[in-house]
Coordinates of C-alpha atoms and ligand atoms in Angstrom, one line a residue:
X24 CA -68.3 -9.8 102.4
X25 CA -65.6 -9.4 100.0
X26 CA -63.7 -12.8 98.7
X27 CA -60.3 -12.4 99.3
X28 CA -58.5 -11.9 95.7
X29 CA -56.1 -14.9 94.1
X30 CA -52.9 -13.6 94.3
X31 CA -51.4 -14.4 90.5
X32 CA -47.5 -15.4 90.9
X33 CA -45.5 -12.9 88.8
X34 CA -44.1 -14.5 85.6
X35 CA -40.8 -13.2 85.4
X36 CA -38.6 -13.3 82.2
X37 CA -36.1 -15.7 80.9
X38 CA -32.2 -15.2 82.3
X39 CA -30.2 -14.0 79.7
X40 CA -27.4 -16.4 79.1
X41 CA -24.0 -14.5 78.8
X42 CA -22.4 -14.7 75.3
X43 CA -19.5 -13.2 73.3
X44 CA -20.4 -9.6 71.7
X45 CA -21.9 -10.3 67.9
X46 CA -18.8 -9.1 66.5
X47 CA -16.2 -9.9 68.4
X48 CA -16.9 -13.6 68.5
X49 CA -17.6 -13.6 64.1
X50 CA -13.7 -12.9 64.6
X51 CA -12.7 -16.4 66.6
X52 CA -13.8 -19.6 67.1
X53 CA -14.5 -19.7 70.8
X54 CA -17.7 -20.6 71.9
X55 CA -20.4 -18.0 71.4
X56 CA -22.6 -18.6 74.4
X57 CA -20.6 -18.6 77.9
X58 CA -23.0 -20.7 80.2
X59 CA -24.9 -19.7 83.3
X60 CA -23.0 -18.9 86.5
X61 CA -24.5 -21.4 89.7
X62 CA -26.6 -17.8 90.4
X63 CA -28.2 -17.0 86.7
X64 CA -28.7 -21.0 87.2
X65 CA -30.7 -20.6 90.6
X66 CA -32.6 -17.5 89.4
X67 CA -33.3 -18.9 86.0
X68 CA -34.6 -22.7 88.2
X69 CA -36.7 -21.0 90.1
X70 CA -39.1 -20.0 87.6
X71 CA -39.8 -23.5 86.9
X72 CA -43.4 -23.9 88.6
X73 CA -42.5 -27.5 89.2
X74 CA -46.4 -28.5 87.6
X75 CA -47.8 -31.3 88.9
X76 CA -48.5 -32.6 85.3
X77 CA -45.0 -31.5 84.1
X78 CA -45.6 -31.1 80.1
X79 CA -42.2 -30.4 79.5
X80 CA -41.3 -34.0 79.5
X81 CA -43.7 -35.1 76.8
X82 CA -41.4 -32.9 74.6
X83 CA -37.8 -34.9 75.2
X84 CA -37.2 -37.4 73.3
X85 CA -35.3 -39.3 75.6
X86 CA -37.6 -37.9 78.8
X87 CA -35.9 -36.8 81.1
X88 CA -37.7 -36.0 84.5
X89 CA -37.1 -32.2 83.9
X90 CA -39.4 -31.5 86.8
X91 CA -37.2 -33.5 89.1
X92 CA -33.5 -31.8 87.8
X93 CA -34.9 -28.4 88.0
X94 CA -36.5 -29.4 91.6
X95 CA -33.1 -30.4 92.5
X96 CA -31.4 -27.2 91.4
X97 CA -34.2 -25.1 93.2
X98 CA -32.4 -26.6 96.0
X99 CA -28.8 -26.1 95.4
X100 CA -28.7 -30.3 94.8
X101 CA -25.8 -30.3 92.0
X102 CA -25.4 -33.9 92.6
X103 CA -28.9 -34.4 92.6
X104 CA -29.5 -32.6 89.6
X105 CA -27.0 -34.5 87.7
X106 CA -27.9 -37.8 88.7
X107 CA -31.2 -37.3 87.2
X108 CA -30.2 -36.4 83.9
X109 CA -27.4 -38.9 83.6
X110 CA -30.3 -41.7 84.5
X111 CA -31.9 -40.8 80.5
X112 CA -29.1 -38.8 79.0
X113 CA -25.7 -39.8 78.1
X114 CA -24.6 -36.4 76.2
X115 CA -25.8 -33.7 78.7
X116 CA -23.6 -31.0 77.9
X117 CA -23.8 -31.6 74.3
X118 CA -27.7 -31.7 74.1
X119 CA -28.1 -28.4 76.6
X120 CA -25.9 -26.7 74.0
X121 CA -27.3 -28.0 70.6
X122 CA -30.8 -29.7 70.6
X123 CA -33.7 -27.7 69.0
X124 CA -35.3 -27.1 73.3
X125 CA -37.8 -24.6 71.7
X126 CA -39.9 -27.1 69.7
X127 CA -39.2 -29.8 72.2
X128 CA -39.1 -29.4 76.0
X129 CA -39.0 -25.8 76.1
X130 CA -42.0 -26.1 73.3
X131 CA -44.1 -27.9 75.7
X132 CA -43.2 -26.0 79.2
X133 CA -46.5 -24.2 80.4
X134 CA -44.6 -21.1 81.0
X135 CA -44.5 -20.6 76.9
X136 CA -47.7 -20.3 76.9
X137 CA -47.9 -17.5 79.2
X138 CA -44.7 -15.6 77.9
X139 CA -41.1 -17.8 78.0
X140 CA -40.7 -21.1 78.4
X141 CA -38.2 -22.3 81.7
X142 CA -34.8 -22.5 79.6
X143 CA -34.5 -25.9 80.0
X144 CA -31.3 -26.4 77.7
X145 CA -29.5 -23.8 79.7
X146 CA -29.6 -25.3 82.9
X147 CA -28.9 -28.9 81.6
X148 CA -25.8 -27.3 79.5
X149 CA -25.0 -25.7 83.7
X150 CA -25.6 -28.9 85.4
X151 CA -23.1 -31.1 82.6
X152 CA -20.8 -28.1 83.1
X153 CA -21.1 -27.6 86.7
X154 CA -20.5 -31.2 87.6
X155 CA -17.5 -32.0 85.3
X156 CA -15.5 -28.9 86.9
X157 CA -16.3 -29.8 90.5
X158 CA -15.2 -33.4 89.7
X159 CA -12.2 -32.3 88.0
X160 CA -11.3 -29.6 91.0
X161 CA -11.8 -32.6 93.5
X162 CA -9.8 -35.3 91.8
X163 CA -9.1 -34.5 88.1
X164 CA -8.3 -38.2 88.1
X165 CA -11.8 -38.6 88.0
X166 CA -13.0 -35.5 86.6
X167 CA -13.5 -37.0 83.2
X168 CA -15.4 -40.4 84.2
X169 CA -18.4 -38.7 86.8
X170 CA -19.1 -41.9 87.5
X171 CA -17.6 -45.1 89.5
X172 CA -15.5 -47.2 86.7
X173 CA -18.0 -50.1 86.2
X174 CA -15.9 -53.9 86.3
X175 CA -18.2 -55.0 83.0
X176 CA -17.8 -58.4 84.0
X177 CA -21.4 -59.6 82.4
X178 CA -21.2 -61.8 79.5
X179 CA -23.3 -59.4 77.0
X180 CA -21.1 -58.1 74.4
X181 CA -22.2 -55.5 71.9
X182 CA -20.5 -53.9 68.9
X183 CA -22.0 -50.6 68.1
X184 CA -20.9 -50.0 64.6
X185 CA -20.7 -45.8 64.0
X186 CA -19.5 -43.1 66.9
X187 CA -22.1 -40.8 66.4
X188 CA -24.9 -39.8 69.0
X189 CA -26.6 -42.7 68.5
X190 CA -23.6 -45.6 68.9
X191 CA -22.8 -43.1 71.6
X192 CA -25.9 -43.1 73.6
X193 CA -26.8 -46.7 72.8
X194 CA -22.9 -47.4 74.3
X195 CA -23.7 -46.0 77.4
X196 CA -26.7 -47.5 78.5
X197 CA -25.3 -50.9 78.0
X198 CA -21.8 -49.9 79.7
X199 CA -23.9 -48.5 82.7
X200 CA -26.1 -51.6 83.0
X201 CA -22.5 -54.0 82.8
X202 CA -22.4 -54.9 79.0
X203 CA -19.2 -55.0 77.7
X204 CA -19.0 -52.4 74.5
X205 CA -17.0 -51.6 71.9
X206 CA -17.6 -49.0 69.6
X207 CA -16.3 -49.0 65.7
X208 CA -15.9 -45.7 64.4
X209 CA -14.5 -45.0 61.1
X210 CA -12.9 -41.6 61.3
X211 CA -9.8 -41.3 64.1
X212 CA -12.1 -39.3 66.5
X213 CA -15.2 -40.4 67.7
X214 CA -18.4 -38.1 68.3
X215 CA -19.4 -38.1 64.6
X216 CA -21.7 -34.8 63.3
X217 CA -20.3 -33.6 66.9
X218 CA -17.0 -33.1 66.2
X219 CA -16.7 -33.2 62.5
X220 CA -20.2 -31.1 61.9
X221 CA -20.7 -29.0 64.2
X222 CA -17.9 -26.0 64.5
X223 CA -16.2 -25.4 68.4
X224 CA -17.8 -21.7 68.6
X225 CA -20.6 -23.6 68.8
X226 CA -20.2 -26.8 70.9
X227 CA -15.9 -26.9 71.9
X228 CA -14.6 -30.4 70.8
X229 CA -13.4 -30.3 74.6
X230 CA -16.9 -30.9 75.8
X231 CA -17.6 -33.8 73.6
X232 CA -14.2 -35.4 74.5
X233 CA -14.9 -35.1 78.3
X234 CA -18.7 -37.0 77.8
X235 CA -16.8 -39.7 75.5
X236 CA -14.2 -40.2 78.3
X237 CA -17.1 -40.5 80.8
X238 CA -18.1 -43.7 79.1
X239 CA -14.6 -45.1 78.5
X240 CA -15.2 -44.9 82.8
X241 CA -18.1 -47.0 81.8
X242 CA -15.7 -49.7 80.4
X243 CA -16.4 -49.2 76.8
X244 CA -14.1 -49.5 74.6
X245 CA -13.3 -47.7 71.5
X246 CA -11.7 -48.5 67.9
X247 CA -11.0 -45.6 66.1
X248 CA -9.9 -45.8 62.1
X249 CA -12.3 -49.4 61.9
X250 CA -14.7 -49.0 59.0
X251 CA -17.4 -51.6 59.1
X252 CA -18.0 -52.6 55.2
X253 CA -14.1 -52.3 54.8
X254 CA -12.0 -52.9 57.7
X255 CA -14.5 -55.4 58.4
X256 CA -18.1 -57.1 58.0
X257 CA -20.8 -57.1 60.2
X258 CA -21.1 -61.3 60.4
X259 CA -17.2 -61.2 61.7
X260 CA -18.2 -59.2 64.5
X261 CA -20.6 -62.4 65.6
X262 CA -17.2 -64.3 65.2
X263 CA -15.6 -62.6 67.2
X264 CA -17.9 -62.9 69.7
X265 CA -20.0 -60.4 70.1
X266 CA -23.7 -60.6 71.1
X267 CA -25.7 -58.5 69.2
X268 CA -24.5 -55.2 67.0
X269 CA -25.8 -51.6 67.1
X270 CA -25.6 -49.7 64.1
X271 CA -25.5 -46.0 64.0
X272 CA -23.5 -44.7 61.0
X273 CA -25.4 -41.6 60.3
X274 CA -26.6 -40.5 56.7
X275 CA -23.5 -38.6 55.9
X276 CA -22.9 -38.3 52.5
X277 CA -23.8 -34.7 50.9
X278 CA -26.7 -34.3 48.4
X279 CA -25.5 -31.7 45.7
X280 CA -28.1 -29.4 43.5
X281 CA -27.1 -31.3 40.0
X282 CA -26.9 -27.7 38.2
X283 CA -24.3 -26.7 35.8
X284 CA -20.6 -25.5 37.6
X285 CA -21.1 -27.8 40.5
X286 CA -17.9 -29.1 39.9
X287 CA -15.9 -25.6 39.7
X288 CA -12.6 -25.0 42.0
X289 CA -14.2 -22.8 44.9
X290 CA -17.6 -25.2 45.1
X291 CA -17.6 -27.3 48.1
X292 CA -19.9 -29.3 50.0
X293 CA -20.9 -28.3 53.6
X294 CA -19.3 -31.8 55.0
X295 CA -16.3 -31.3 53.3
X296 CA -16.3 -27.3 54.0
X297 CA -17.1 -28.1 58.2
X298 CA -14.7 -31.0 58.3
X299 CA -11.5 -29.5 57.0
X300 CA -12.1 -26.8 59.5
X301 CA -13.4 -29.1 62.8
X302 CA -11.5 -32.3 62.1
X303 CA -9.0 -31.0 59.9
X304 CA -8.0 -27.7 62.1
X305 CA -7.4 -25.6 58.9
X306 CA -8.5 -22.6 60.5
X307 CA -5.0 -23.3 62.5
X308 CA -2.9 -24.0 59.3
X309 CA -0.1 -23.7 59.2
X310 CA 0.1 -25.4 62.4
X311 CA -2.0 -27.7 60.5
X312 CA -1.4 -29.4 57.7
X313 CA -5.6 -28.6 56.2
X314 CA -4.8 -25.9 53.9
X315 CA -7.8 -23.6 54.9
X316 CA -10.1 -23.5 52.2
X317 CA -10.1 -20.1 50.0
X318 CA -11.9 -16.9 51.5
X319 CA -13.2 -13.6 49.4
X320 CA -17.2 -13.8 49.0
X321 CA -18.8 -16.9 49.7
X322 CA -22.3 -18.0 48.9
X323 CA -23.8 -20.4 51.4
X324 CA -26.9 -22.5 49.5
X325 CA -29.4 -24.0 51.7
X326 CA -31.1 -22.6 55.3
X327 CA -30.4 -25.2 57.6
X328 CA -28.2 -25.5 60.9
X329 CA -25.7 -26.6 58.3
X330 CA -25.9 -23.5 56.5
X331 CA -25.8 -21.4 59.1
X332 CA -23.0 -23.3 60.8
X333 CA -21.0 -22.9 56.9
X334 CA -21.7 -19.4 57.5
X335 CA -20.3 -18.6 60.4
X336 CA -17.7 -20.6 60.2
X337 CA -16.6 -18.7 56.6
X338 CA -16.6 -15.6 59.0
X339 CA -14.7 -16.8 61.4
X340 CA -12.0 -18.3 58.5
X341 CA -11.9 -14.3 56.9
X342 CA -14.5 -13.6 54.5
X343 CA -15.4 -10.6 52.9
X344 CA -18.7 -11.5 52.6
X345 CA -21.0 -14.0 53.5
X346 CA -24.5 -14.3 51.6
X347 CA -26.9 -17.0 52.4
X348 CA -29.6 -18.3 49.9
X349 CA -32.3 -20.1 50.6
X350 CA -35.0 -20.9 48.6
X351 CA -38.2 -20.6 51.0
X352 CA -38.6 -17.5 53.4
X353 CA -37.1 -17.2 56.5
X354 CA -40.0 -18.3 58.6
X355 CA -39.7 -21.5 57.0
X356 CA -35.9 -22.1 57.9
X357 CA -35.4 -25.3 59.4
X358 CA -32.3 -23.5 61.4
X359 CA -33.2 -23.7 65.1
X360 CA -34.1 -20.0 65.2
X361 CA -31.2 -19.3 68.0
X362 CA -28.7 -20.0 65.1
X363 CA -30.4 -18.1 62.4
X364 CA -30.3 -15.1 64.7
X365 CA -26.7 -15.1 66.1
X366 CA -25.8 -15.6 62.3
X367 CA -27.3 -12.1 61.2
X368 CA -26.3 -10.6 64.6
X369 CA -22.3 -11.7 63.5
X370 CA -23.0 -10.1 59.9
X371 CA -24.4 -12.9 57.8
X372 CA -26.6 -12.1 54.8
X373 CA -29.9 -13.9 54.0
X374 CA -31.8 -14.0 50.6
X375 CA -35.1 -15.4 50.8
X376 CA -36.9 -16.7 48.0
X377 CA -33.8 -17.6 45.6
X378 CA -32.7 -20.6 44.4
X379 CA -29.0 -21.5 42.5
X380 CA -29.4 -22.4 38.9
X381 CA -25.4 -22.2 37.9
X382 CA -22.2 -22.0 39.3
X383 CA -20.4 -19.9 36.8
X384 CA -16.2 -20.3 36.4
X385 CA -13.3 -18.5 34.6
X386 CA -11.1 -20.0 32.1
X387 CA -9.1 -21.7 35.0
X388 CA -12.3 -23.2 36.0
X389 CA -12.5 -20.8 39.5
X390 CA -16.4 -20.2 40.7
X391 CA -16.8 -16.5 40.1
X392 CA -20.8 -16.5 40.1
X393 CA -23.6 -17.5 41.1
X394 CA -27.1 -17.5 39.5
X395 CA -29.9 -17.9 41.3
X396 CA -33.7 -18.1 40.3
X397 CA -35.9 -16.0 41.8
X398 CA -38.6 -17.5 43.7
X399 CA -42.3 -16.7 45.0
X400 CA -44.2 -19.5 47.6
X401 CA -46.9 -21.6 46.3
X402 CA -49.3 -23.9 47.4
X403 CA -48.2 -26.2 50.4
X404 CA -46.9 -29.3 49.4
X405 CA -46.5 -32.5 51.1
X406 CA -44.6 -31.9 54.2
X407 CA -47.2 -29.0 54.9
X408 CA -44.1 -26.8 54.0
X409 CA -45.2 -23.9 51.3
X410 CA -43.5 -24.8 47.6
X411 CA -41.6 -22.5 46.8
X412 CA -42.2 -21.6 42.8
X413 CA -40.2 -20.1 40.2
X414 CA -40.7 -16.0 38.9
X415 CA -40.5 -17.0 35.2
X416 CA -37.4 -15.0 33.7
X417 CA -35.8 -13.8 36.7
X418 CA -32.5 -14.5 37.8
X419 CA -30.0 -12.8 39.7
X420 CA -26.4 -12.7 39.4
X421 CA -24.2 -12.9 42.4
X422 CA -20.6 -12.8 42.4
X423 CA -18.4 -15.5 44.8
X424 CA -15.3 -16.5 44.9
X425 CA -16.5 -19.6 47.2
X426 CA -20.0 -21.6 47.1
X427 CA -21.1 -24.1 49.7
X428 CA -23.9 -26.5 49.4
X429 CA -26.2 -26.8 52.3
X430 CA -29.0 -28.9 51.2
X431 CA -28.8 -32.0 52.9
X432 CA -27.4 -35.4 53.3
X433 CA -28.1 -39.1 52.1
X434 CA -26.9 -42.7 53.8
X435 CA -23.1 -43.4 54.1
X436 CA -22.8 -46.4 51.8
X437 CA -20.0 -47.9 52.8
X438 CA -21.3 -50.8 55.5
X439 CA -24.7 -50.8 53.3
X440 CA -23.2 -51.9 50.3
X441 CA -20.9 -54.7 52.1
X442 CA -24.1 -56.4 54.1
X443 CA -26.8 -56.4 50.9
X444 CA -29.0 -58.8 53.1
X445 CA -30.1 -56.2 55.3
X446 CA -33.0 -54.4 54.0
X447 CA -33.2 -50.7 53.0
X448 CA -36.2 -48.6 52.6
X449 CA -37.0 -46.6 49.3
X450 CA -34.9 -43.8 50.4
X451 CA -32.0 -46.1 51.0
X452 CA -32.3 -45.7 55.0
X453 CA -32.0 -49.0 56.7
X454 CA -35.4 -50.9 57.7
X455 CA -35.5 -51.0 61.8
X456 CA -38.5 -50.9 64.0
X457 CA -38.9 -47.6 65.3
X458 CA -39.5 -48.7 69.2
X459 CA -36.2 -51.6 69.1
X460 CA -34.4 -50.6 66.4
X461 CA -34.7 -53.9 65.2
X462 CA -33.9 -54.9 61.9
X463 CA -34.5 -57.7 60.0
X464 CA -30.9 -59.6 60.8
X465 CA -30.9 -61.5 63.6
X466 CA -29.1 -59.4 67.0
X467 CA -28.7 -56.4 64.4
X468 CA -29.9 -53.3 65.6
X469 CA -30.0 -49.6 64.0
X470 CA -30.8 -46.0 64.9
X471 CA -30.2 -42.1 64.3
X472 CA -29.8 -40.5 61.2
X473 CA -29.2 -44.2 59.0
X474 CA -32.7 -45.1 59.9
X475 CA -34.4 -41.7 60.3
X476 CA -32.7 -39.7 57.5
X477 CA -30.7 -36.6 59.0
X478 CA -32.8 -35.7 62.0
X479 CA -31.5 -34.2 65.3
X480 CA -28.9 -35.3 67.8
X481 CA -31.3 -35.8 70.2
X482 CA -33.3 -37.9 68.0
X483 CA -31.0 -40.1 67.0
X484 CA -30.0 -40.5 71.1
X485 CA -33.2 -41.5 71.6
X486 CA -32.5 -44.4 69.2
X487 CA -29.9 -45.6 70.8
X488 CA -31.1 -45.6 74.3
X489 CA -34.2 -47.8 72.9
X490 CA -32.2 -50.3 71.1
X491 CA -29.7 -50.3 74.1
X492 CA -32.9 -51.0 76.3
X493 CA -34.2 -53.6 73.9
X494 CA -31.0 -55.4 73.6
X495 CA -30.8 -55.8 77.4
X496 CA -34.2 -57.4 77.1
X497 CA -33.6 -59.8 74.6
X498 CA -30.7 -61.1 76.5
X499 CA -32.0 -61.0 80.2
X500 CA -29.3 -58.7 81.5
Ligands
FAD610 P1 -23.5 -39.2 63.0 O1 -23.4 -38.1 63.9 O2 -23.4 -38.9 61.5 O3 -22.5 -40.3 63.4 C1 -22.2 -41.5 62.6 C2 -20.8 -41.9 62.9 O4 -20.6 -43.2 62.2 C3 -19.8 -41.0 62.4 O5 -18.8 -40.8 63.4 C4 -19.2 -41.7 61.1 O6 -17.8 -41.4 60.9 C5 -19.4 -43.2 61.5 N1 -19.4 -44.1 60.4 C6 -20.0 -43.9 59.2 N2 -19.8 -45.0 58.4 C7 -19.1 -45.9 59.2 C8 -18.7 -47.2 59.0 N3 -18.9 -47.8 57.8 N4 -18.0 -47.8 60.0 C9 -17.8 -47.2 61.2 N5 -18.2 -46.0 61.4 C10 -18.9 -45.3 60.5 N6 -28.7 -31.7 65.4 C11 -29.2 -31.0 66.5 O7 -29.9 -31.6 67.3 N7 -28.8 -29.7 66.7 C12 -27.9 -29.1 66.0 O8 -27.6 -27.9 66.2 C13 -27.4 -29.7 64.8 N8 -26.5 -29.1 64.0 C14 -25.9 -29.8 63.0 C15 -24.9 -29.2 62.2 C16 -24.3 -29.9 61.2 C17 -23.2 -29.3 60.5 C18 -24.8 -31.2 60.9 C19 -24.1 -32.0 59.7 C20 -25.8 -31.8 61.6 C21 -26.4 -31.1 62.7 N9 -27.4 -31.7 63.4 C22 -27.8 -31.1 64.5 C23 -27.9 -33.1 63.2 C24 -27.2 -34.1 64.1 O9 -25.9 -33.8 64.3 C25 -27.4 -35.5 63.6 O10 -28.8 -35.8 63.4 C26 -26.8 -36.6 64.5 O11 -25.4 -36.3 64.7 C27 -27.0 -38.0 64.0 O12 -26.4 -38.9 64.8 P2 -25.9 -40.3 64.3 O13 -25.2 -41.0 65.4 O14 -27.1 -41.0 63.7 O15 -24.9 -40.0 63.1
SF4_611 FE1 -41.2 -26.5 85.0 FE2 -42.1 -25.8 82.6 FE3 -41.7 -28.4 83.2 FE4 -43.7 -27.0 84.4 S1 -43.6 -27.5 82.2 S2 -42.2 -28.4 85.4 S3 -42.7 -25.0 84.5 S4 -40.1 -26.8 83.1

């Protein structure tokens, strides 16, 4: 007798999401990547195998029951779908746009081990999307809140000091579970790295508005232009009343590469580079007031999402050129791979394995050179990452009208300096515990990048959901 052969379901591959042609879009600053339709969202859904031991949620940091949306969208449940998410994640249509899915969810998803992982991102960038323009066709009243606006009437009040991710996400749970909020944000917009970090062809400013209004449904209330350590100090916050205080002012303030030229005209740092153009709308000057900063050939230093998002966004403003250098090889980017890719598809160049060692002027003190070190990789060093090592005696010349400095960030000091009694770690990053938030002040709670160090926006929403949850604890609610 012959036993009946398993029948093995055909894997089938990923749905493309629709996106602007390469060079087109290095030409604007409309979003690159256009969203699913509600079919590619079905099609792409019903790969999900629905596991019974669902791995991909071991890889979110603020685990959402993936299984569950992606069950709901296998059965047309928009609602459903939504709800789901919204019950762990604050910032869906930000997070299916920017967080790194391919080392997190989509990292762990059982289908990447047999060829591509479910595209988890995609379809929680469809449901955020999907939901906010069916709310707004019904009653564009509404539209923005998608949920019921809660009364807050419970005597919890938290300040969360910092409008970043992580005040954001912490701000929400409270609001949803009744506490009454308000959120201090120094700048005059609130969404931190989100809108003055990360360009619109990337994640449109109008998306972030419409999930900060969603919580202003919630009840919480926000204070723009309020910088804690200036405007005002932490302990006045427990004067005025407030419960316990969240803070989440990111690590914000750019590291430079302390090599001679630094301070040249044409040598900015990435922060100041993005935020002219995101905050400052100086790619519209001179509707505007930002003057735009200058074009010609620019050198981007460093191989981050920063770097890439300097990049592009020099493209975008009218570059002649755009060269990248980065001092390890490409394989060791810590660019989510998506970007590093749409960055050479729109005509960026990468050097690998070069490092700057001047910035060279004229006699008016413009940047019109860069010199780099060539590199080789060495031995691994501690963050298991391979050193890269110096090729005694050569150095390249490169010739730029405009350098931009990608190599990271360090604590804003600003609220750190005015409250000296709350303890710092040896990097400077404030002491918290990693599961509350805790700190060592009484009620004073702290996540995302100012405890962490620059990390991801997911990451630092993960933060604030935990300190939101351990706040609620503390006081009963
Ligand atoms: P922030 O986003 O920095 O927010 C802190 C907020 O606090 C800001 O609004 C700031 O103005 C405010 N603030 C500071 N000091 C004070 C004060 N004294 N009083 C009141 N308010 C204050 N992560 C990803 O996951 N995917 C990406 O693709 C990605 N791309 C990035 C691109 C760029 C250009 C940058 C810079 C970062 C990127 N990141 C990305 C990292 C991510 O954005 C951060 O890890 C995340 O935003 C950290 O959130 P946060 O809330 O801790 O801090
Ligand atoms: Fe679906 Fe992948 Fe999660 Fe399994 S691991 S439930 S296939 S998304």
């Amino acid at each position: 007798m012959t036993r009946p052969q398993k029948t093995k379901k055909k894997i089938l591959p990923r749905v493309a999401m629709p996106e602007q042609p390469a060079l087109e879009r290095a030409c604007n600053f409309e979003e690159v990547t256009l969203g699913y339709t509600a079919e590619l969202a079905r099609q792409e859904a019903m790969r999900c195998l629905q596991c019974k031991r669902p791995l991909c949620r071991d890889g979110c940091p603020v685990e959402i029951d993936i299984k569950a949306f992606i069950g709901c969208l296998q059965e047309d449940d928009l609602d459903g779908a939504h709800a789901v998410i919204r019950d762990y994640n604050s910032l869906p249509a930000v997070c299916g746009r920017v967080c790194p899915q391919e080392s997190q969810c989509e990292g762990k998803c059982v289908l990447s081990a047999k060829g591509e992982p479910v595209a988890i991102g995609r379809l929680e960038r469809y449901v955020a999307d999907a939901f906010a323009a069916r709310q707004e066709a019904d009653d564009p009243c509404t539209a923005l809140t998608g949920a019921p606006v809660c009364a807050s009437d419970k005597p919890l009040r938290v300040a969360c000091v910092g409008g970043g991710p992580a005040g954001l996400s912490c701000a929400g749970h409270l609001a949803a579970q009744g506490a009454r909020v308000t959120v201090f944000e120094a700048l005059h917009e609130v969404g931190g790295v989100l809108v003055y970090g990360i360009p619109g062809f990337r994640l449109p400013k109008d998306v972030v508005r419409r999930e900060v209004e969603a919580m202003r449904g919630l009840g919480v209330v926000f204070r723009t232009n309020w910088v804690g350590g200036c405007t005002f100090e932490l302990s006045e916050l427990f004067d005025q009343g407030f419960d316990a205080v969240f803070i989440g002012v990111g690590a914000g303030l750019p590291r430079f590469l302390n090599v001679p030229g630094e301070n040249l005209l044409g040598v900015f740092s990435a922060n100041e580079y993005l935020t002219r153009v995101n905050l400052g709308r100086a790619n519209a000057f001179p509707a505007y007031d930002t003057p735009p900063p200058p074009t010609g050939r620019v050198v981007v230093v460093g191989g981050g999402n920063v770097a890439m998002d300097a990049a592009r966004t020099a493209l975008r403003l009218g570059a002649e050129k755009v060269t990248i250098l980065y001092r390890r090889t490409e394989a060791e980017m810590p660019a989510r791979v998506e970007e590093v890719h749409h960055a050479k598809a729109e005509g960026v160049e990468i050097h690998c394995l070069c490092s700057p060692v001047s910035f060279n002027g004229d006699q008016g003190q413009h940047l019109v050179s860069v010199s780099a070190q060539l590199m080789e990789l060495g031995e691994p060093d501690e963050s298991g990452r391979c050193r890269p090592v110096c090729l005694e005696g050569q150095v390249t010349e490169i010739p730029a009208d405009t350098a931009i400095i990608a190599v990271g960030t360090q604590p804003n000091p600003v609220l750190l300096r005015a409250t000296p009694d709350l303890p710092l770690n040896r990097w400077g990053y404030i002491e918290a515990d990693p599961e509350t938030g805790e700190t060592a002040l009484p009620n004073v709670f702290a996540g995302g990048d100012i405890v962490t160090g620059a990390a991801t926006v997911i990451s630092a929403m993960g933060a604030g959901r935990r300190a939101a949850k351990a706040i609620l604890e503390r006081f009963g609610s």
